[in-house]
Amino acid sequence: MPTVYDCSVIELQRIHSLSGNITPVYGGENIPFEIARVYYLYDIPGGETRGGHAHKELQQLIVAASGSFDVLLDDGINRKVVNLNRPYFGLYLPRRIWRELLNFSSGGICLVLASEVYTESDYYRDYDAFVRDARALREEA
Ligand code: TYD
Protein backbone atom coordinates (compact mmCIF):
# COMPACT_ATOMS: atom_id res chain seq x y z
CA MET A 1 0.00 0.00 0.00
CA PRO A 2 1.52 3.33 -1.05
CA THR A 3 1.88 6.11 1.51
CA VAL A 4 2.23 9.88 1.15
CA TYR A 5 6.00 9.31 1.49
CA ASP A 6 5.90 7.52 -1.90
CA CYS A 7 4.60 10.74 -3.50
CA SER A 8 7.76 12.36 -4.81
CA VAL A 9 8.58 15.53 -6.68
CA ILE A 10 10.43 14.61 -9.88
CA GLU A 11 12.68 17.20 -11.49
CA LEU A 12 12.07 17.02 -15.24
CA GLN A 13 14.48 17.80 -18.04
CA ARG A 14 14.73 21.44 -19.16
CA ILE A 15 15.86 22.31 -22.66
CA HIS A 16 16.73 25.95 -22.23
CA SER A 17 16.87 28.62 -24.89
CA LEU A 18 16.63 32.39 -24.82
CA SER A 19 13.37 32.12 -26.76
CA GLY A 20 11.80 29.82 -24.13
CA ASN A 21 12.18 26.40 -22.56
CA ILE A 22 10.92 22.89 -23.36
CA THR A 23 10.27 20.04 -20.93
CA PRO A 24 9.79 16.63 -22.57
CA VAL A 25 8.38 13.69 -20.54
CA TYR A 26 8.70 10.06 -21.63
CA GLY A 27 6.40 7.51 -20.02
CA GLY A 28 8.27 4.65 -18.35
CA GLU A 29 11.53 6.63 -18.55
CA ASN A 30 11.21 9.98 -16.73
CA ILE A 31 8.20 8.78 -14.76
CA PRO A 32 7.44 5.27 -13.43
CA PHE A 33 4.43 4.54 -15.67
CA GLU A 34 3.40 4.56 -19.32
CA ILE A 35 1.17 7.52 -20.25
CA ALA A 36 -2.34 6.57 -21.38
CA ARG A 37 -3.95 10.02 -21.05
CA VAL A 38 -3.08 13.70 -20.72
CA TYR A 39 -5.50 16.30 -19.39
CA TYR A 40 -5.25 19.80 -17.99
CA LEU A 41 -7.25 22.03 -15.72
CA TYR A 42 -7.47 25.69 -16.72
CA ASP A 43 -9.71 28.75 -16.25
CA ILE A 44 -9.67 27.88 -12.54
CA PRO A 45 -10.80 30.82 -10.41
CA GLY A 46 -8.01 32.05 -8.06
CA GLY A 47 -8.15 30.31 -4.66
CA GLU A 48 -10.36 27.47 -6.00
CA THR A 49 -10.08 23.80 -4.87
CA ARG A 50 -10.18 20.75 -7.18
CA GLY A 51 -9.64 17.03 -6.71
CA GLY A 52 -11.11 15.59 -3.54
CA HIS A 53 -10.78 11.99 -4.60
CA ALA A 54 -8.44 8.97 -4.79
CA HIS A 55 -7.92 6.28 -7.41
CA LYS A 56 -7.80 2.51 -7.01
CA GLU A 57 -5.24 1.90 -9.80
CA LEU A 58 -4.46 5.18 -11.56
CA GLN A 59 -1.01 6.73 -11.19
CA GLN A 60 -0.40 10.36 -12.12
CA LEU A 61 2.20 13.06 -12.57
CA ILE A 62 0.82 16.49 -11.67
CA VAL A 63 2.57 19.58 -13.02
CA ALA A 64 1.92 23.29 -12.47
CA ALA A 65 2.32 24.11 -16.18
CA SER A 66 1.58 27.73 -15.31
CA GLY A 67 1.14 29.51 -11.97
CA SER A 68 1.00 27.57 -8.71
CA PHE A 69 -1.18 25.50 -6.41
CA ASP A 70 -0.88 23.22 -3.37
CA VAL A 71 -1.56 19.48 -3.39
CA LEU A 72 -2.85 17.97 -0.15
CA LEU A 73 -1.98 14.25 -0.03
CA ASP A 74 -3.57 11.73 2.33
CA ASP A 75 -3.00 7.95 2.46
CA GLY A 76 -5.68 7.32 5.10
CA ILE A 77 -3.21 7.81 7.97
CA ASN A 78 -0.60 10.42 7.04
CA ARG A 79 -1.03 13.80 5.38
CA LYS A 80 1.39 16.00 3.51
CA VAL A 81 1.11 19.23 1.46
CA VAL A 82 3.28 19.89 -1.60
CA ASN A 83 3.43 23.28 -3.34
CA LEU A 84 3.93 23.16 -7.11
CA ASN A 85 5.06 26.36 -8.81
CA ARG A 86 7.45 25.44 -11.65
CA PRO A 87 6.65 23.66 -14.95
CA TYR A 88 9.79 21.48 -14.66
CA PHE A 89 8.73 19.81 -11.39
CA GLY A 90 6.14 17.02 -11.42
CA LEU A 91 4.51 15.44 -8.39
CA TYR A 92 4.25 11.66 -8.77
CA LEU A 93 1.16 10.11 -7.18
CA PRO A 94 0.95 6.32 -6.85
CA ARG A 95 -2.46 4.65 -6.63
CA ARG A 96 -4.66 4.96 -3.51
CA ILE A 97 -3.67 8.48 -2.44
CA TRP A 98 -6.43 10.96 -1.62
CA ARG A 99 -5.61 14.36 -3.16
CA GLU A 100 -6.98 17.88 -3.03
CA LEU A 101 -5.63 20.67 -5.22
CA LEU A 102 -5.87 23.97 -3.32
CA ASN A 103 -4.97 27.64 -3.55
CA PHE A 104 -4.75 27.92 -7.33
CA SER A 105 -3.12 31.13 -8.45
CA SER A 106 -5.30 32.92 -10.99
CA GLY A 107 -4.40 31.74 -14.50
CA GLY A 108 -2.86 28.57 -13.03
CA ILE A 109 -2.80 25.51 -15.29
CA CYS A 110 -2.57 21.99 -13.86
CA LEU A 111 -1.22 19.46 -16.37
CA VAL A 112 -1.81 15.78 -15.53
CA LEU A 113 -0.15 12.76 -17.10
CA ALA A 114 -2.15 9.65 -16.21
CA SER A 115 -1.46 5.91 -16.43
CA GLU A 116 -5.04 4.97 -17.42
CA VAL A 117 -7.89 6.33 -19.49
CA TYR A 118 -10.80 7.92 -17.61
CA THR A 119 -12.85 5.33 -15.68
CA GLU A 120 -15.31 6.55 -13.07
CA SER A 121 -15.27 3.16 -11.27
CA ASP A 122 -11.55 3.73 -10.49
CA TYR A 123 -12.45 6.74 -8.28
CA TYR A 124 -13.05 6.96 -4.55
CA ARG A 125 -15.13 10.11 -4.21
CA ASP A 126 -16.17 9.36 -0.63
CA TYR A 127 -13.36 10.13 1.84
CA ASP A 128 -14.64 7.82 4.58
CA ALA A 129 -14.89 4.86 2.16
CA PHE A 130 -11.35 5.59 0.96
CA VAL A 131 -9.97 5.64 4.52
CA ARG A 132 -11.85 2.47 5.49
CA ASP A 133 -10.45 0.53 2.49
CA ALA A 134 -6.95 2.00 2.86
CA ARG A 135 -6.73 0.90 6.48
CA ALA A 136 -8.19 -2.57 5.75
CA LEU A 137 -5.73 -3.13 2.88
CA ARG A 138 -2.85 -1.98 5.09
CA GLU A 139 -3.81 -4.48 7.79
CA GLU A 140 -4.05 -7.29 5.20
CA ALA A 141 -0.57 -6.53 3.80
P1 TYD B 1 -12.58 15.08 -11.71
O1 TYD B 1 -11.52 14.06 -11.97
O2 TYD B 1 -13.47 14.85 -10.53
O3 TYD B 1 -11.95 16.54 -11.64
P2 TYD B 1 -11.03 17.27 -10.51
O4 TYD B 1 -10.23 16.23 -9.82
O5 TYD B 1 -10.20 18.20 -11.31
O6 TYD B 1 -11.90 18.05 -9.61
O7 TYD B 1 -13.48 15.22 -13.03
C1 TYD B 1 -14.46 16.22 -13.16
C2 TYD B 1 -15.44 15.77 -14.22
O8 TYD B 1 -14.78 15.63 -15.49
C3 TYD B 1 -16.10 14.44 -13.91
O9 TYD B 1 -17.46 14.52 -14.27
C4 TYD B 1 -15.41 13.46 -14.83
C5 TYD B 1 -14.96 14.32 -15.99
N1 TYD B 1 -13.69 13.83 -16.58
C6 TYD B 1 -13.70 13.17 -17.79
O10 TYD B 1 -14.77 12.95 -18.40
N2 TYD B 1 -12.50 12.75 -18.33
C7 TYD B 1 -11.32 12.95 -17.70
O11 TYD B 1 -10.24 12.56 -18.22
C8 TYD B 1 -11.33 13.63 -16.43
C9 TYD B 1 -10.06 13.88 -15.67
C10 TYD B 1 -12.53 14.06 -15.90
Tab-separated table of C-alpha atoms and ligand atoms in Angstrom:
chain	number	residue	atom	x	y	z
A	1	MET	CA	0.000	0.000	0.000
A	2	PRO	CA	1.517	3.329	-1.054
A	3	THR	CA	1.882	6.113	1.510
A	4	VAL	CA	2.234	9.881	1.146
A	5	TYR	CA	6.000	9.307	1.491
A	6	ASP	CA	5.905	7.515	-1.902
A	7	CYS	CA	4.597	10.739	-3.502
A	8	SER	CA	7.761	12.357	-4.809
A	9	VAL	CA	8.585	15.531	-6.675
A	10	ILE	CA	10.428	14.606	-9.880
A	11	GLU	CA	12.681	17.199	-11.490
A	12	LEU	CA	12.068	17.024	-15.238
A	13	GLN	CA	14.482	17.800	-18.044
A	14	ARG	CA	14.730	21.437	-19.162
A	15	ILE	CA	15.858	22.311	-22.657
A	16	HIS	CA	16.734	25.949	-22.231
A	17	SER	CA	16.872	28.619	-24.892
A	18	LEU	CA	16.635	32.394	-24.822
A	19	SER	CA	13.368	32.120	-26.762
A	20	GLY	CA	11.800	29.821	-24.133
A	21	ASN	CA	12.176	26.400	-22.556
A	22	ILE	CA	10.922	22.892	-23.356
A	23	THR	CA	10.268	20.037	-20.932
A	24	PRO	CA	9.786	16.626	-22.572
A	25	VAL	CA	8.382	13.687	-20.545
A	26	TYR	CA	8.700	10.060	-21.634
A	27	GLY	CA	6.401	7.513	-20.017
A	28	GLY	CA	8.272	4.649	-18.348
A	29	GLU	CA	11.525	6.631	-18.552
A	30	ASN	CA	11.212	9.981	-16.731
A	31	ILE	CA	8.199	8.781	-14.758
A	32	PRO	CA	7.437	5.271	-13.427
A	33	PHE	CA	4.425	4.542	-15.666
A	34	GLU	CA	3.401	4.561	-19.319
A	35	ILE	CA	1.172	7.521	-20.245
A	36	ALA	CA	-2.343	6.572	-21.377
A	37	ARG	CA	-3.953	10.019	-21.054
A	38	VAL	CA	-3.083	13.700	-20.716
A	39	TYR	CA	-5.500	16.295	-19.391
A	40	TYR	CA	-5.251	19.800	-17.994
A	41	LEU	CA	-7.248	22.033	-15.718
A	42	TYR	CA	-7.470	25.693	-16.717
A	43	ASP	CA	-9.712	28.752	-16.250
A	44	ILE	CA	-9.671	27.876	-12.541
A	45	PRO	CA	-10.796	30.821	-10.406
A	46	GLY	CA	-8.010	32.047	-8.064
A	47	GLY	CA	-8.154	30.306	-4.657
A	48	GLU	CA	-10.359	27.475	-5.998
A	49	THR	CA	-10.084	23.802	-4.867
A	50	ARG	CA	-10.179	20.745	-7.183
A	51	GLY	CA	-9.640	17.034	-6.713
A	52	GLY	CA	-11.114	15.589	-3.535
A	53	HIS	CA	-10.778	11.985	-4.596
A	54	ALA	CA	-8.439	8.966	-4.792
A	55	HIS	CA	-7.915	6.280	-7.413
A	56	LYS	CA	-7.796	2.511	-7.012
A	57	GLU	CA	-5.245	1.897	-9.798
A	58	LEU	CA	-4.460	5.179	-11.560
A	59	GLN	CA	-1.011	6.735	-11.190
A	60	GLN	CA	-0.397	10.364	-12.124
A	61	LEU	CA	2.203	13.056	-12.569
A	62	ILE	CA	0.823	16.493	-11.668
A	63	VAL	CA	2.574	19.583	-13.024
A	64	ALA	CA	1.915	23.291	-12.472
A	65	ALA	CA	2.318	24.105	-16.182
A	66	SER	CA	1.580	27.734	-15.308
A	67	GLY	CA	1.137	29.506	-11.965
A	68	SER	CA	1.005	27.575	-8.715
A	69	PHE	CA	-1.180	25.501	-6.411
A	70	ASP	CA	-0.875	23.218	-3.371
A	71	VAL	CA	-1.565	19.483	-3.391
A	72	LEU	CA	-2.848	17.975	-0.147
A	73	LEU	CA	-1.983	14.255	-0.028
A	74	ASP	CA	-3.566	11.732	2.328
A	75	ASP	CA	-3.003	7.952	2.461
A	76	GLY	CA	-5.680	7.325	5.096
A	77	ILE	CA	-3.209	7.806	7.967
A	78	ASN	CA	-0.599	10.420	7.042
A	79	ARG	CA	-1.031	13.798	5.381
A	80	LYS	CA	1.390	16.003	3.506
A	81	VAL	CA	1.107	19.225	1.462
A	82	VAL	CA	3.279	19.891	-1.601
A	83	ASN	CA	3.425	23.277	-3.342
A	84	LEU	CA	3.933	23.156	-7.111
A	85	ASN	CA	5.057	26.359	-8.810
A	86	ARG	CA	7.452	25.438	-11.649
A	87	PRO	CA	6.652	23.661	-14.953
A	88	TYR	CA	9.792	21.483	-14.659
A	89	PHE	CA	8.728	19.814	-11.393
A	90	GLY	CA	6.144	17.017	-11.419
A	91	LEU	CA	4.510	15.442	-8.390
A	92	TYR	CA	4.246	11.659	-8.772
A	93	LEU	CA	1.157	10.108	-7.182
A	94	PRO	CA	0.949	6.318	-6.854
A	95	ARG	CA	-2.461	4.649	-6.626
A	96	ARG	CA	-4.659	4.960	-3.507
A	97	ILE	CA	-3.671	8.483	-2.435
A	98	TRP	CA	-6.432	10.965	-1.620
A	99	ARG	CA	-5.608	14.364	-3.163
A	100	GLU	CA	-6.980	17.883	-3.034
A	101	LEU	CA	-5.627	20.674	-5.219
A	102	LEU	CA	-5.871	23.973	-3.323
A	103	ASN	CA	-4.971	27.639	-3.548
A	104	PHE	CA	-4.751	27.923	-7.332
A	105	SER	CA	-3.115	31.135	-8.453
A	106	SER	CA	-5.299	32.915	-10.985
A	107	GLY	CA	-4.398	31.744	-14.498
A	108	GLY	CA	-2.864	28.572	-13.028
A	109	ILE	CA	-2.802	25.506	-15.287
A	110	CYS	CA	-2.572	21.986	-13.865
A	111	LEU	CA	-1.224	19.460	-16.367
A	112	VAL	CA	-1.810	15.784	-15.525
A	113	LEU	CA	-0.148	12.759	-17.098
A	114	ALA	CA	-2.150	9.649	-16.207
A	115	SER	CA	-1.462	5.912	-16.431
A	116	GLU	CA	-5.043	4.975	-17.417
A	117	VAL	CA	-7.894	6.327	-19.487
A	118	TYR	CA	-10.803	7.916	-17.606
A	119	THR	CA	-12.849	5.330	-15.679
A	120	GLU	CA	-15.314	6.553	-13.068
A	121	SER	CA	-15.270	3.157	-11.271
A	122	ASP	CA	-11.554	3.726	-10.494
A	123	TYR	CA	-12.451	6.737	-8.279
A	124	TYR	CA	-13.053	6.964	-4.546
A	125	ARG	CA	-15.132	10.114	-4.206
A	126	ASP	CA	-16.171	9.362	-0.633
A	127	TYR	CA	-13.356	10.125	1.840
A	128	ASP	CA	-14.643	7.817	4.584
A	129	ALA	CA	-14.893	4.859	2.157
A	130	PHE	CA	-11.354	5.588	0.959
A	131	VAL	CA	-9.971	5.645	4.525
A	132	ARG	CA	-11.849	2.474	5.492
A	133	ASP	CA	-10.450	0.526	2.493
A	134	ALA	CA	-6.947	1.998	2.856
A	135	ARG	CA	-6.733	0.901	6.483
A	136	ALA	CA	-8.188	-2.567	5.754
A	137	LEU	CA	-5.729	-3.131	2.877
A	138	ARG	CA	-2.851	-1.984	5.086
A	139	GLU	CA	-3.809	-4.481	7.787
A	140	GLU	CA	-4.053	-7.294	5.205
A	141	ALA	CA	-0.574	-6.528	3.797
B	1	TYD	P1	-12.583	15.080	-11.710
B	1	TYD	O1	-11.523	14.057	-11.969
B	1	TYD	O2	-13.465	14.853	-10.527
B	1	TYD	O3	-11.945	16.544	-11.638
B	1	TYD	P2	-11.032	17.267	-10.512
B	1	TYD	O4	-10.230	16.234	-9.818
B	1	TYD	O5	-10.199	18.203	-11.312
B	1	TYD	O6	-11.904	18.045	-9.610
B	1	TYD	O7	-13.475	15.218	-13.026
B	1	TYD	C1	-14.460	16.216	-13.160
B	1	TYD	C2	-15.442	15.775	-14.221
B	1	TYD	O8	-14.783	15.632	-15.487
B	1	TYD	C3	-16.097	14.438	-13.911
B	1	TYD	O9	-17.463	14.525	-14.267
B	1	TYD	C4	-15.410	13.457	-14.826
B	1	TYD	C5	-14.963	14.322	-15.991
B	1	TYD	N1	-13.688	13.828	-16.579
B	1	TYD	C6	-13.700	13.169	-17.793
B	1	TYD	O10	-14.766	12.947	-18.404
B	1	TYD	N2	-12.502	12.746	-18.333
B	1	TYD	C7	-11.322	12.954	-17.700
B	1	TYD	O11	-10.242	12.563	-18.215
B	1	TYD	C8	-11.325	13.633	-16.425
B	1	TYD	C9	-10.058	13.884	-15.670
B	1	TYD	C10	-12.528	14.062	-15.904
